[in-house]
Coordinates of C-alpha atoms in Angstrom, one line a residue:
X1 CA 116.2 -126.2 -106.2
X2 CA 116.3 -125.4 -109.9
X3 CA 115.3 -127.5 -112.8
X4 CA 118.7 -129.2 -112.9
X5 CA 118.5 -130.2 -109.2
X6 CA 121.0 -127.6 -108.1
X7 CA 120.9 -124.9 -105.5
X8 CA 123.1 -122.5 -103.6
X9 CA 123.3 -122.9 -99.9
X10 CA 124.7 -119.9 -98.0
X11 CA 127.0 -120.3 -95.0
X12 CA 124.2 -119.6 -92.6
X13 CA 122.5 -122.9 -93.6
X14 CA 119.6 -121.3 -95.6
X15 CA 118.9 -122.1 -99.2
X16 CA 118.6 -119.7 -102.1
X17 CA 118.2 -120.1 -105.8
X18 CA 121.2 -119.2 -107.9
X19 CA 121.1 -116.1 -110.1
X20 CA 119.2 -116.8 -113.3
X21 CA 118.0 -120.3 -112.2
X22 CA 114.5 -121.6 -112.5
X23 CA 112.4 -122.8 -109.6
X24 CA 110.2 -124.9 -111.7
X25 CA 111.2 -128.1 -109.9
X26 CA 113.5 -130.9 -110.6
X27 CA 113.5 -132.3 -114.1
X28 CA 112.6 -135.7 -112.8
X29 CA 109.6 -134.3 -111.0
X30 CA 109.6 -132.7 -107.6
X31 CA 106.2 -133.8 -106.4
X32 CA 105.5 -135.9 -103.4
X33 CA 104.6 -139.0 -105.5
X34 CA 107.2 -141.1 -103.5
X35 CA 106.1 -139.7 -100.1
X36 CA 102.9 -141.2 -98.7
X37 CA 101.0 -140.7 -95.4
X38 CA 101.2 -144.5 -95.1
X39 CA 104.5 -145.4 -93.6
X40 CA 104.8 -148.9 -95.2
X41 CA 104.0 -147.5 -98.6
X42 CA 106.8 -144.8 -98.3
X43 CA 109.3 -147.5 -97.1
X44 CA 108.4 -149.7 -100.1
X45 CA 108.9 -146.7 -102.4
X46 CA 112.4 -146.1 -101.0
X47 CA 113.4 -149.8 -101.2
X48 CA 112.2 -150.0 -104.8
X49 CA 113.9 -146.8 -105.8
X50 CA 117.2 -147.9 -104.3
X51 CA 116.9 -151.5 -105.6
X52 CA 116.6 -153.1 -102.1
X53 CA 120.2 -152.2 -101.4
X54 CA 121.7 -154.3 -98.5
X55 CA 123.4 -151.3 -96.9
X56 CA 120.0 -149.5 -96.5
X57 CA 119.1 -149.8 -92.8
X58 CA 115.5 -149.2 -91.5
X59 CA 114.9 -149.0 -87.8
X60 CA 111.2 -149.2 -86.8
X61 CA 110.1 -147.4 -83.6
X62 CA 106.7 -147.2 -82.0
X63 CA 106.0 -143.9 -80.4
X64 CA 104.1 -144.5 -77.1
X65 CA 100.8 -142.8 -76.3
X66 CA 97.0 -143.4 -76.1
X67 CA 97.2 -143.9 -79.9
X68 CA 100.7 -145.1 -80.7
X69 CA 102.3 -143.8 -83.9
X70 CA 104.6 -146.0 -86.0
X71 CA 107.9 -144.4 -87.0
X72 CA 111.0 -145.4 -88.9
X73 CA 114.6 -144.1 -89.2
X74 CA 116.2 -144.8 -92.6
X75 CA 119.9 -144.4 -93.4
X76 CA 122.8 -145.9 -95.3
X77 CA 125.2 -147.8 -93.0
X78 CA 128.2 -146.9 -95.1
X79 CA 127.4 -143.2 -95.4
X80 CA 126.0 -142.2 -92.0
X81 CA 127.7 -142.0 -88.7
X82 CA 126.3 -145.0 -86.7
X83 CA 126.9 -143.3 -83.3
X84 CA 125.0 -140.2 -84.3
X85 CA 122.1 -142.3 -85.7
X86 CA 121.9 -144.5 -82.6
X87 CA 122.3 -141.8 -80.0
X88 CA 120.8 -138.6 -81.4
X89 CA 118.1 -139.9 -83.8
X90 CA 116.8 -143.3 -82.6
X91 CA 117.6 -142.3 -79.0
X92 CA 115.5 -139.1 -79.3
X93 CA 112.6 -141.0 -80.9
X94 CA 112.5 -143.5 -78.1
X95 CA 111.9 -140.6 -75.7
X96 CA 109.0 -139.0 -77.7
X97 CA 105.5 -139.3 -76.2
X98 CA 102.6 -138.7 -78.6
X99 CA 100.4 -137.7 -75.6
X100 CA 102.6 -134.7 -74.9
X101 CA 102.1 -133.5 -78.5
X102 CA 98.4 -134.0 -78.4
X103 CA 98.1 -132.2 -75.0
X104 CA 99.7 -129.1 -76.7
X105 CA 102.8 -129.2 -74.5
X106 CA 105.1 -129.0 -77.6
X107 CA 103.6 -125.9 -79.0
X108 CA 103.5 -127.4 -82.5
X109 CA 100.6 -128.0 -84.8
X110 CA 101.6 -131.5 -86.0
X111 CA 103.8 -134.3 -84.9
X112 CA 106.8 -133.8 -87.4
X113 CA 107.2 -130.2 -86.2
X114 CA 107.0 -131.3 -82.6
X115 CA 109.8 -133.9 -83.1
X116 CA 111.9 -131.5 -85.1
X117 CA 111.6 -128.6 -82.7
X118 CA 111.2 -130.3 -79.3
X119 CA 112.5 -133.9 -79.4
X120 CA 115.6 -134.2 -81.6
X121 CA 118.9 -133.7 -79.9
X122 CA 120.9 -133.5 -83.1
X123 CA 122.6 -130.3 -84.3
X124 CA 121.0 -129.9 -87.7
X125 CA 117.7 -131.2 -89.0
X126 CA 115.1 -130.0 -91.5
X127 CA 111.6 -130.9 -92.6
X128 CA 111.1 -132.1 -96.2
X129 CA 108.0 -132.7 -98.3
X130 CA 109.6 -133.3 -101.7
X131 CA 110.5 -136.8 -102.7
X132 CA 113.6 -135.9 -104.7
X133 CA 115.0 -133.8 -101.8
X134 CA 114.4 -136.6 -99.3
X135 CA 116.0 -139.2 -101.6
X136 CA 119.0 -137.0 -102.2
X137 CA 119.5 -136.3 -98.5
X138 CA 119.4 -140.0 -97.8
X139 CA 122.0 -140.7 -100.5
X140 CA 124.2 -137.9 -99.0
X141 CA 124.5 -139.7 -95.7
X142 CA 121.6 -138.1 -93.8
X143 CA 119.0 -140.0 -91.8
X144 CA 115.3 -139.8 -92.6
X145 CA 112.6 -140.0 -89.9
X146 CA 109.2 -141.2 -91.3
X147 CA 106.0 -141.1 -89.4
X148 CA 102.8 -143.0 -90.1
X149 CA 100.0 -140.7 -91.0
X150 CA 102.3 -137.9 -92.3
X151 CA 103.7 -137.4 -95.7
X152 CA 106.5 -135.0 -94.5
X153 CA 109.8 -136.5 -93.4
X154 CA 112.5 -135.2 -91.1
X155 CA 116.1 -135.2 -92.4
X156 CA 118.9 -135.3 -89.8
X157 CA 122.5 -134.4 -90.4
X158 CA 124.3 -137.7 -89.6
X159 CA 126.9 -137.7 -92.5
X160 CA 129.8 -139.9 -91.7
X161 CA 131.9 -142.5 -93.5
X162 CA 135.7 -142.9 -93.8
X163 CA 137.9 -140.1 -95.1
X164 CA 141.6 -139.8 -95.6
X165 CA 143.3 -138.0 -92.7
X166 CA 145.0 -134.6 -93.3
X167 CA 148.6 -135.2 -94.3
X168 CA 151.4 -133.7 -96.3
X169 CA 150.7 -132.6 -99.9
X170 CA 151.8 -134.9 -102.7
X171 CA 152.7 -131.9 -104.9
X172 CA 153.9 -128.3 -104.3
X173 CA 156.2 -129.4 -101.6
X174 CA 158.0 -126.8 -99.5
X175 CA 161.1 -126.7 -97.3
X176 CA 159.6 -124.3 -94.8
X177 CA 155.9 -123.7 -94.2
X178 CA 152.7 -125.6 -93.3
X179 CA 152.7 -129.3 -94.1
X180 CA 149.0 -130.0 -94.2
X181 CA 147.0 -130.5 -97.4
X182 CA 143.4 -130.7 -98.6
X183 CA 141.7 -134.1 -98.6
X184 CA 138.7 -135.6 -100.4
X185 CA 136.1 -134.3 -97.9
X186 CA 134.7 -130.8 -98.7
X187 CA 133.8 -130.2 -95.1
X188 CA 137.3 -130.9 -93.9
X189 CA 138.7 -128.6 -96.7
X190 CA 136.4 -125.8 -95.7
X191 CA 137.5 -126.1 -92.0
X192 CA 141.2 -125.9 -93.1
X193 CA 140.5 -122.5 -94.7
X194 CA 138.3 -121.2 -91.8
X195 CA 141.0 -122.0 -89.3
X196 CA 143.3 -119.6 -91.2
X197 CA 140.8 -116.8 -91.9
X198 CA 138.8 -115.9 -88.8
X199 CA 136.8 -113.2 -90.4
X200 CA 133.1 -112.5 -90.7
X201 CA 133.7 -111.4 -94.3
X202 CA 134.5 -115.0 -95.4
X203 CA 131.6 -116.3 -97.4
X204 CA 130.7 -120.0 -98.2
X205 CA 128.1 -121.2 -100.6
X206 CA 127.3 -124.8 -101.7
X207 CA 126.2 -126.0 -105.0
X208 CA 125.4 -129.5 -106.4
X209 CA 126.6 -130.3 -109.9
X210 CA 126.0 -133.5 -111.8
X211 CA 122.6 -134.9 -112.5
X212 CA 123.7 -138.4 -111.4
X213 CA 126.5 -137.8 -108.9
X214 CA 125.0 -134.6 -107.3
X215 CA 128.5 -133.6 -106.3
X216 CA 128.9 -130.9 -103.7
X217 CA 130.9 -127.8 -104.8
X218 CA 131.8 -125.2 -102.3
X219 CA 132.4 -121.6 -103.4
X220 CA 134.4 -119.4 -101.0
X221 CA 135.4 -115.8 -101.2
X222 CA 135.9 -112.7 -99.0
X223 CA 133.2 -110.1 -99.2
X224 CA 134.3 -106.6 -100.1
X225 CA 137.6 -108.1 -101.4
X226 CA 136.3 -110.1 -104.3
X227 CA 135.2 -108.2 -107.5
X228 CA 131.4 -108.4 -107.8
X229 CA 131.6 -108.9 -111.6
X230 CA 134.0 -111.8 -111.2
X231 CA 131.8 -113.4 -108.6
X232 CA 128.7 -113.1 -110.7
X233 CA 130.5 -114.6 -113.7
X234 CA 131.8 -117.5 -111.7
X235 CA 128.3 -118.4 -110.4
X236 CA 126.8 -118.0 -113.8
X237 CA 129.2 -120.4 -115.5
X238 CA 128.8 -122.9 -112.7
X239 CA 125.0 -122.8 -113.0
X240 CA 125.1 -123.4 -116.7
X241 CA 127.1 -126.6 -116.4
X242 CA 125.1 -129.7 -117.6
X243 CA 126.9 -132.9 -117.0
X244 CA 126.0 -136.3 -115.5
X245 CA 129.0 -136.7 -113.2
X246 CA 131.7 -134.6 -111.5
X247 CA 134.4 -136.9 -110.2
X248 CA 137.3 -134.4 -110.0
X249 CA 137.8 -130.7 -110.1
X250 CA 139.3 -131.0 -113.6
X251 CA 135.7 -131.7 -114.9
X252 CA 134.6 -128.2 -113.8
X253 CA 137.9 -126.6 -114.8
X254 CA 137.4 -127.7 -118.4
X255 CA 133.8 -126.5 -118.5
X256 CA 134.3 -123.0 -117.1
X257 CA 137.7 -122.1 -118.5
X258 CA 137.8 -119.2 -121.0
X259 CA 139.7 -121.0 -123.7
X260 CA 140.0 -124.7 -124.5
X261 CA 142.6 -124.8 -127.3
X262 CA 145.6 -123.5 -125.4
X263 CA 148.5 -125.3 -123.7
X264 CA 148.5 -122.8 -120.9
X265 CA 146.3 -123.4 -117.8
X266 CA 144.0 -120.5 -117.1
X267 CA 142.7 -121.8 -113.8
X268 CA 145.0 -122.5 -110.9
X269 CA 144.7 -125.6 -108.8
X270 CA 146.4 -126.4 -105.5
X271 CA 146.2 -128.9 -102.6
X272 CA 147.8 -126.5 -100.1
X273 CA 145.4 -124.6 -97.7
X274 CA 147.9 -121.8 -97.2
X275 CA 148.0 -121.2 -101.0
X276 CA 144.2 -121.1 -101.2
X277 CA 144.0 -118.7 -98.3
X278 CA 146.6 -116.3 -99.8
X279 CA 144.6 -116.3 -103.1
X280 CA 141.4 -115.5 -101.1
X281 CA 143.0 -112.6 -99.5
X282 CA 144.0 -111.3 -103.0
X283 CA 140.3 -111.2 -104.0
X284 CA 140.1 -114.5 -105.9
X285 CA 137.4 -117.1 -105.7
X286 CA 138.1 -120.7 -104.5
X287 CA 136.1 -123.7 -105.7
X288 CA 136.2 -126.9 -103.5
X289 CA 134.9 -130.0 -105.1
X290 CA 133.8 -133.0 -103.0
X291 CA 135.9 -136.1 -103.6
X292 CA 139.2 -134.5 -104.7
X293 CA 142.0 -132.7 -102.7
X294 CA 142.7 -130.3 -105.6
X295 CA 140.8 -127.1 -105.3
X296 CA 140.4 -124.5 -108.1
X297 CA 141.5 -120.8 -107.8
X298 CA 140.2 -118.3 -110.3
X299 CA 141.1 -116.1 -112.0
X300 CA 144.7 -117.1 -112.7
X301 CA 147.6 -115.3 -114.4
X302 CA 150.8 -116.6 -115.9
X303 CA 153.2 -115.4 -113.1
X304 CA 151.0 -117.1 -110.5
X305 CA 152.1 -120.6 -111.7
X306 CA 155.8 -119.8 -110.8
X307 CA 155.1 -118.7 -107.2
X308 CA 155.5 -121.1 -104.3
X309 CA 154.4 -121.0 -100.7
X310 CA 158.0 -121.3 -99.9
X311 CA 158.7 -117.9 -101.3
X312 CA 156.9 -116.2 -98.4
X313 CA 158.5 -118.3 -95.7
X314 CA 162.1 -117.6 -96.7
X315 CA 164.1 -114.4 -96.8
X316 CA 163.2 -112.2 -99.8
X317 CA 166.7 -112.5 -101.4
X318 CA 166.5 -116.3 -101.3
X319 CA 163.0 -116.3 -102.7
X320 CA 164.1 -113.9 -105.4
X321 CA 166.9 -116.2 -106.5
X322 CA 164.6 -119.2 -106.5
X323 CA 161.9 -117.4 -108.5
X324 CA 164.4 -116.3 -111.2
X325 CA 165.7 -119.9 -111.5
X326 CA 162.1 -121.1 -112.1
X327 CA 161.7 -118.6 -115.0
X328 CA 165.0 -119.6 -116.5
X329 CA 164.1 -123.3 -116.1
X330 CA 160.9 -122.6 -118.1
X331 CA 162.8 -121.0 -120.9
X332 CA 165.3 -123.9 -121.0
X333 CA 162.4 -126.4 -121.0
X334 CA 160.8 -124.7 -124.0
X335 CA 163.9 -123.7 -126.1
X336 CA 166.8 -125.9 -124.9
X337 CA 166.7 -128.7 -127.6
X338 CA 165.4 -126.3 -130.2
X339 CA 168.4 -123.9 -129.8
X340 CA 170.8 -126.9 -130.0
X341 CA 169.2 -128.1 -133.2
X342 CA 169.3 -124.6 -134.8
X343 CA 173.0 -124.2 -133.9
X344 CA 174.2 -127.6 -135.1
X345 CA 172.0 -127.6 -138.2
X346 CA 171.9 -124.0 -139.6
X347 CA 174.1 -121.7 -137.6
X348 CA 177.6 -123.3 -137.2
X349 CA 179.2 -119.9 -137.3
X350 CA 177.7 -119.0 -133.9
X351 CA 179.6 -121.9 -132.2
X352 CA 183.1 -121.4 -130.9
X353 CA 185.6 -123.2 -133.2
X354 CA 187.0 -125.5 -130.5
X355 CA 183.5 -126.6 -129.5
X356 CA 182.4 -127.0 -133.1
X357 CA 185.3 -129.3 -133.8
X358 CA 184.3 -131.4 -130.8
X359 CA 180.7 -131.6 -131.9
X360 CA 181.6 -132.6 -135.4
X361 CA 183.8 -135.3 -134.1
X362 CA 181.0 -136.7 -132.0
X363 CA 178.5 -136.6 -134.9
X364 CA 180.9 -138.4 -137.3
X365 CA 179.5 -141.8 -136.6
X366 CA 175.9 -140.8 -135.8
X367 CA 173.5 -141.7 -138.6
X368 CA 170.7 -139.3 -137.7
X369 CA 170.5 -135.5 -137.9
X370 CA 170.2 -133.5 -134.7
X371 CA 166.4 -133.1 -135.2
X372 CA 165.8 -136.8 -135.3
X373 CA 168.2 -137.3 -132.3
X374 CA 166.2 -134.8 -130.3
X375 CA 162.8 -136.4 -131.2
X376 CA 164.1 -139.9 -130.2
X377 CA 165.5 -138.8 -126.9
X378 CA 162.6 -136.5 -125.9
X379 CA 160.1 -139.3 -126.8
X380 CA 162.1 -141.8 -124.7
X381 CA 162.2 -139.4 -121.7
X382 CA 158.5 -138.8 -121.9
X383 CA 157.9 -142.6 -121.9
X384 CA 160.1 -143.0 -118.9
X385 CA 158.4 -140.1 -117.1
X386 CA 155.0 -141.6 -117.7
X387 CA 156.1 -145.0 -116.6
X388 CA 157.5 -143.7 -113.4
X389 CA 154.2 -142.0 -112.6
X390 CA 152.0 -145.1 -113.3
X391 CA 154.2 -147.7 -111.6
X392 CA 154.0 -148.4 -107.8
X393 CA 155.5 -145.7 -105.7
X394 CA 158.2 -148.0 -104.3
X395 CA 159.7 -148.7 -107.7
X396 CA 158.5 -145.9 -109.9
X397 CA 161.2 -143.3 -109.1
X398 CA 163.9 -146.0 -109.3
X399 CA 162.7 -147.1 -112.8
X400 CA 162.8 -143.5 -114.0
X401 CA 166.3 -142.7 -112.8
X402 CA 167.9 -146.1 -113.7
X403 CA 166.1 -146.3 -117.0
X404 CA 167.3 -142.8 -118.0
X405 CA 170.9 -143.6 -117.0
X406 CA 171.0 -147.0 -118.8
X407 CA 169.2 -145.6 -121.9
X408 CA 171.5 -142.6 -122.2
X409 CA 174.7 -144.7 -121.9
X410 CA 173.4 -147.4 -124.3
X411 CA 172.4 -145.0 -127.1
X412 CA 175.8 -143.2 -126.9
X413 CA 177.8 -146.4 -127.0
X414 CA 175.7 -147.6 -129.9
X415 CA 176.4 -144.5 -131.8
X416 CA 172.8 -143.5 -132.2
X417 CA 172.8 -140.3 -130.2
X418 CA 175.7 -137.8 -129.5
X419 CA 176.7 -137.3 -125.8
X420 CA 175.9 -133.5 -126.1
X421 CA 172.3 -134.3 -127.1
X422 CA 171.9 -136.6 -124.0
X423 CA 173.2 -133.7 -121.9
X424 CA 170.7 -131.2 -123.5
X425 CA 167.7 -133.5 -123.1
X426 CA 168.7 -134.3 -119.5
X427 CA 169.0 -130.6 -118.6
X428 CA 165.6 -130.0 -120.2
X429 CA 164.0 -132.8 -118.1
X430 CA 165.5 -131.5 -114.9
X431 CA 164.3 -128.0 -115.7
X432 CA 160.7 -129.2 -116.0
X433 CA 160.8 -130.3 -112.3
X434 CA 161.8 -126.8 -111.1
X435 CA 158.4 -125.3 -112.0
X436 CA 156.0 -125.4 -109.0
X437 CA 152.8 -125.9 -111.0
X438 CA 152.6 -129.3 -112.7
X439 CA 150.2 -128.2 -115.4
X440 CA 152.5 -125.3 -116.4
X441 CA 155.3 -127.8 -116.6
X442 CA 153.2 -129.9 -119.0
X443 CA 152.5 -126.8 -121.1
X444 CA 156.2 -126.2 -121.4
X445 CA 156.8 -129.8 -122.5
X446 CA 154.1 -129.5 -125.2
X447 CA 155.5 -126.2 -126.5
X448 CA 159.0 -127.7 -126.6
X449 CA 158.0 -130.1 -129.4
X450 CA 156.6 -127.2 -131.5
X451 CA 159.9 -125.4 -131.2
X452 CA 161.7 -128.6 -132.1
X453 CA 160.0 -128.7 -135.5
X454 CA 160.4 -125.0 -136.1
X455 CA 164.1 -125.2 -135.3
X456 CA 164.5 -128.3 -137.5
X457 CA 162.9 -126.6 -140.5
X458 CA 163.9 -122.9 -140.2
X459 CA 166.6 -122.6 -137.5
X460 CA 166.6 -119.4 -135.4
X461 CA 164.2 -117.8 -137.8
X462 CA 161.6 -120.5 -137.0
X463 CA 162.3 -120.1 -133.2
X464 CA 161.9 -116.3 -133.5
X465 CA 158.6 -116.7 -135.4
X466 CA 157.4 -119.2 -132.9
X467 CA 158.2 -116.8 -130.0
X468 CA 156.2 -114.0 -131.6
X469 CA 153.2 -116.2 -132.1
X470 CA 153.5 -117.6 -128.6
X471 CA 153.6 -114.2 -126.9
X472 CA 150.7 -113.0 -129.1
X473 CA 148.7 -116.0 -128.1
X474 CA 149.5 -115.5 -124.4
X475 CA 148.5 -111.9 -124.7
X476 CA 145.1 -112.9 -126.1
X477 CA 144.3 -115.2 -123.2
X478 CA 141.9 -114.2 -120.5
X479 CA 141.0 -115.8 -117.2
X480 CA 137.5 -114.5 -116.2
X481 CA 138.2 -111.2 -117.8
X482 CA 141.8 -110.8 -116.3
X483 CA 144.6 -110.5 -118.9
X484 CA 146.8 -113.6 -118.7
X485 CA 150.0 -111.7 -118.7
X486 CA 149.0 -109.1 -116.2
X487 CA 150.5 -107.2 -114.4
X488 CA 153.3 -107.4 -117.1
X489 CA 150.8 -106.6 -119.9
X490 CA 149.0 -104.3 -119.3
X491 CA 151.8 -102.8 -117.3
X492 CA 151.3 -102.1 -113.6
X493 CA 154.4 -101.1 -111.7
X494 CA 152.7 -101.3 -108.3
X495 CA 151.7 -104.9 -108.8
X496 CA 155.1 -106.0 -110.2
X497 CA 156.5 -106.0 -106.6
X498 CA 155.4 -109.7 -106.4
X499 CA 155.5 -111.1 -109.9
X500 CA 158.9 -112.0 -111.3
X501 CA 160.6 -110.2 -108.4
X502 CA 159.8 -110.8 -104.8
X503 CA 160.5 -107.6 -102.8
X504 CA 160.6 -107.5 -99.0
X505 CA 157.4 -107.2 -97.1
X506 CA 158.1 -103.7 -95.9
X507 CA 158.5 -102.6 -99.5
X508 CA 155.1 -104.0 -100.4
X509 CA 153.4 -102.9 -97.2
X510 CA 153.4 -105.3 -94.3
X511 CA 149.6 -104.9 -93.7
X512 CA 148.8 -106.1 -97.2
X513 CA 148.6 -109.7 -98.4
X514 CA 151.0 -111.2 -100.9
X515 CA 150.0 -108.7 -103.7
X516 CA 149.5 -105.0 -103.2
X517 CA 146.3 -104.8 -105.1
X518 CA 143.3 -107.2 -105.3
X519 CA 142.3 -109.0 -108.4
X520 CA 139.6 -107.2 -110.1
X521 CA 138.0 -107.0 -113.6
X522 CA 139.3 -103.9 -115.4
X523 CA 136.7 -101.2 -115.9
X524 CA 135.0 -101.5 -119.2
X525 CA 136.4 -104.9 -120.0
X526 CA 134.2 -107.8 -121.2
X527 CA 134.3 -111.2 -119.5
X528 CA 134.3 -113.6 -122.5
X529 CA 134.6 -117.3 -122.6
X530 CA 136.8 -117.4 -125.7
X531 CA 134.9 -120.4 -127.2
X532 CA 133.6 -120.3 -130.8
X533 CA 132.2 -123.8 -130.6
X534 CA 130.1 -123.3 -127.5
X535 CA 132.2 -125.7 -125.5
X536 CA 131.7 -123.9 -122.2
X537 CA 128.8 -122.1 -120.5
X538 CA 127.8 -118.7 -122.0
X539 CA 125.9 -115.7 -120.7
X540 CA 122.4 -115.9 -122.3
X541 CA 120.8 -112.8 -123.7
X542 CA 118.2 -112.6 -121.0
X543 CA 121.0 -112.1 -118.4
X544 CA 122.6 -109.2 -120.4
X545 CA 120.9 -106.5 -118.3
X546 CA 122.1 -108.1 -115.0
X547 CA 125.7 -108.4 -115.9
X548 CA 126.5 -104.8 -116.3
X549 CA 130.0 -104.3 -117.9
X550 CA 129.8 -107.8 -119.4
X551 CA 127.2 -106.6 -121.9
X552 CA 128.1 -107.2 -125.5
X553 CA 129.5 -110.6 -124.9
X554 CA 129.7 -112.7 -128.1
X555 CA 126.7 -115.0 -128.4
X556 CA 127.3 -118.2 -130.3
X557 CA 124.6 -120.3 -128.8

C-alpha cells in the first residue's frame, strides 16, 4: 500500500505496488498502534475508531483446550453476508481446538496461522498486522477474527449487502442485441465481462481511490492486445489522483482526461457489457468504478460516439443507413437554427421566391428578429428537457411532450414566434435524440448556441469561421495520445471500414473484432494531458526514463 492508501491487486489475488508509488506506509500511519495482543483492548480501539456504531457486531468465542483462548469475530451487519459469517467464520471457530495446535498437528508456528490454514472453511482469507489495513477490510464488508494474545488478525471475505439486480440499460437502448447492463457492484460488472471473454489474456487489477471513500476501481484489459504505453499512462494518471471521495465514474473521468476546456467528451462511458467487451477486443482499457453502472473506456475517438451495439446485430446496409442518419442529425443539431437565422437575416437571395414571400408574411406581425426568436425557443426547449429529466419517470416524459406542444402553439398564436422557427427548433431537438452517446449530444447542444451567435452577427461568414475553428479544435484534441479525429485525420483507409461507414464483416475480416486494427499510440507520439493549469495528473520528471516515447512531456507542475 502506498502513501495514499492505494494499491494494485492483480487478478490472481496478490498485491503489488503501482508503478512509481511509494511503500512508505499510509499517510495516517500504518503501524500496529490499534492492534494489541490484548483482545479487549483491540476491540475497544475498534469501537472508539468507529464511534460505537450500532451496526458493528462482535461475536465472542472461547476456543476450547487445556488453556482456552478468547476470540472474537467482528463485522458490519449491513455490509457482510450474515450466512457466510455464521456458517464459515463463526462455525469454523467453534470447531477449533487449541490443543491440536499446541500438539503440532496443524503444522503452524502460531495460532492465527493454524486457523487461517487449517480451520477456516471460507474461500478467501488473509492475515493482517497493520491497523489501517484491518480497519479498511472491516469497512469493506469483511469479517475480522481477533485472538487474545496475538496482535495479528485474520480477515475473511464475507462481503455482502443488497445490490440492484442486472436489468436493461437505461441509456444506449437497442432493438436487437443483449439486454443486460452494468450495475453498481464492481464484482458483478467484472463477471459480466468475464462471461463474454473466456480468455487467459484478460487481465484484472484493482485500485482504491479516495482518501475517505476508498472506492474500488477495477482496470481491465487484454494482454498482447492493449498498447503498453497506453496502459502505463492510464495507471500513472490514476495513481496521481488525490481526492477525498469518488462517488461516480465522472469524478475519475474529469481528473484523467486530456483536456478540460472542450465540449467534446474524450473518454467514452457505457453501461452495456457488450460495448465494453468490444472495446476491450480493440485494445482499449476499461475502468469499472464501484458504486456506478457507467464504466469508462479509454482512449476514445470522435466516431466512436456515433456507433451503437445495434450496428453489429443488424445487416450492414441497415446499419450503414442508421449511422449516416446519426451524422446528419449531429450536423442538424449544431447548424439547424444557425442556418435559418443566416438565411432570414443576411442571405434572402438564397431562398426561393415563393418560400421567401411566405416567410415574410409570417414575420410581419412578429416583434423579434430571427436571432431572438431562436434564443427564446431554444432556451424554452432546454428548460422543458431538463424538467422532464428531473421529474418522476411516470410524468416526466408527458410533461416534456405536452409542454412542448402547448408552448409551440401558444407562442405562434400570440405572434411571438413564427411557425417555421418552431419547426426548426423541434427538428433540432429531435435530432439530438438520434445520437447514441448522451454526452456527445450535450456537446452538440452547447456548440449550437455558439453558432447561433455567429450566424446572428455575421451570417454564413460567421458559420464558416466557426466551422474552421471547430475542426481545428477537434484536430488538436487527444485521448491518451490518440488523435481525436482518427482514423479520418490522420487518414487510415484500412481503419475506415468501420467509422462513418459500416462494411460487411467479410469485407473487414470475420476473424477480427469490430475494427480491423487495434488502438495503439502512434510511434514517436507524445502522450500529453493538454492542461496548462495542472488540473489533471502529470508525469513527473523522475518517471521520464520509464515512459519511453512519452519523454519530453510538458511539465507545468
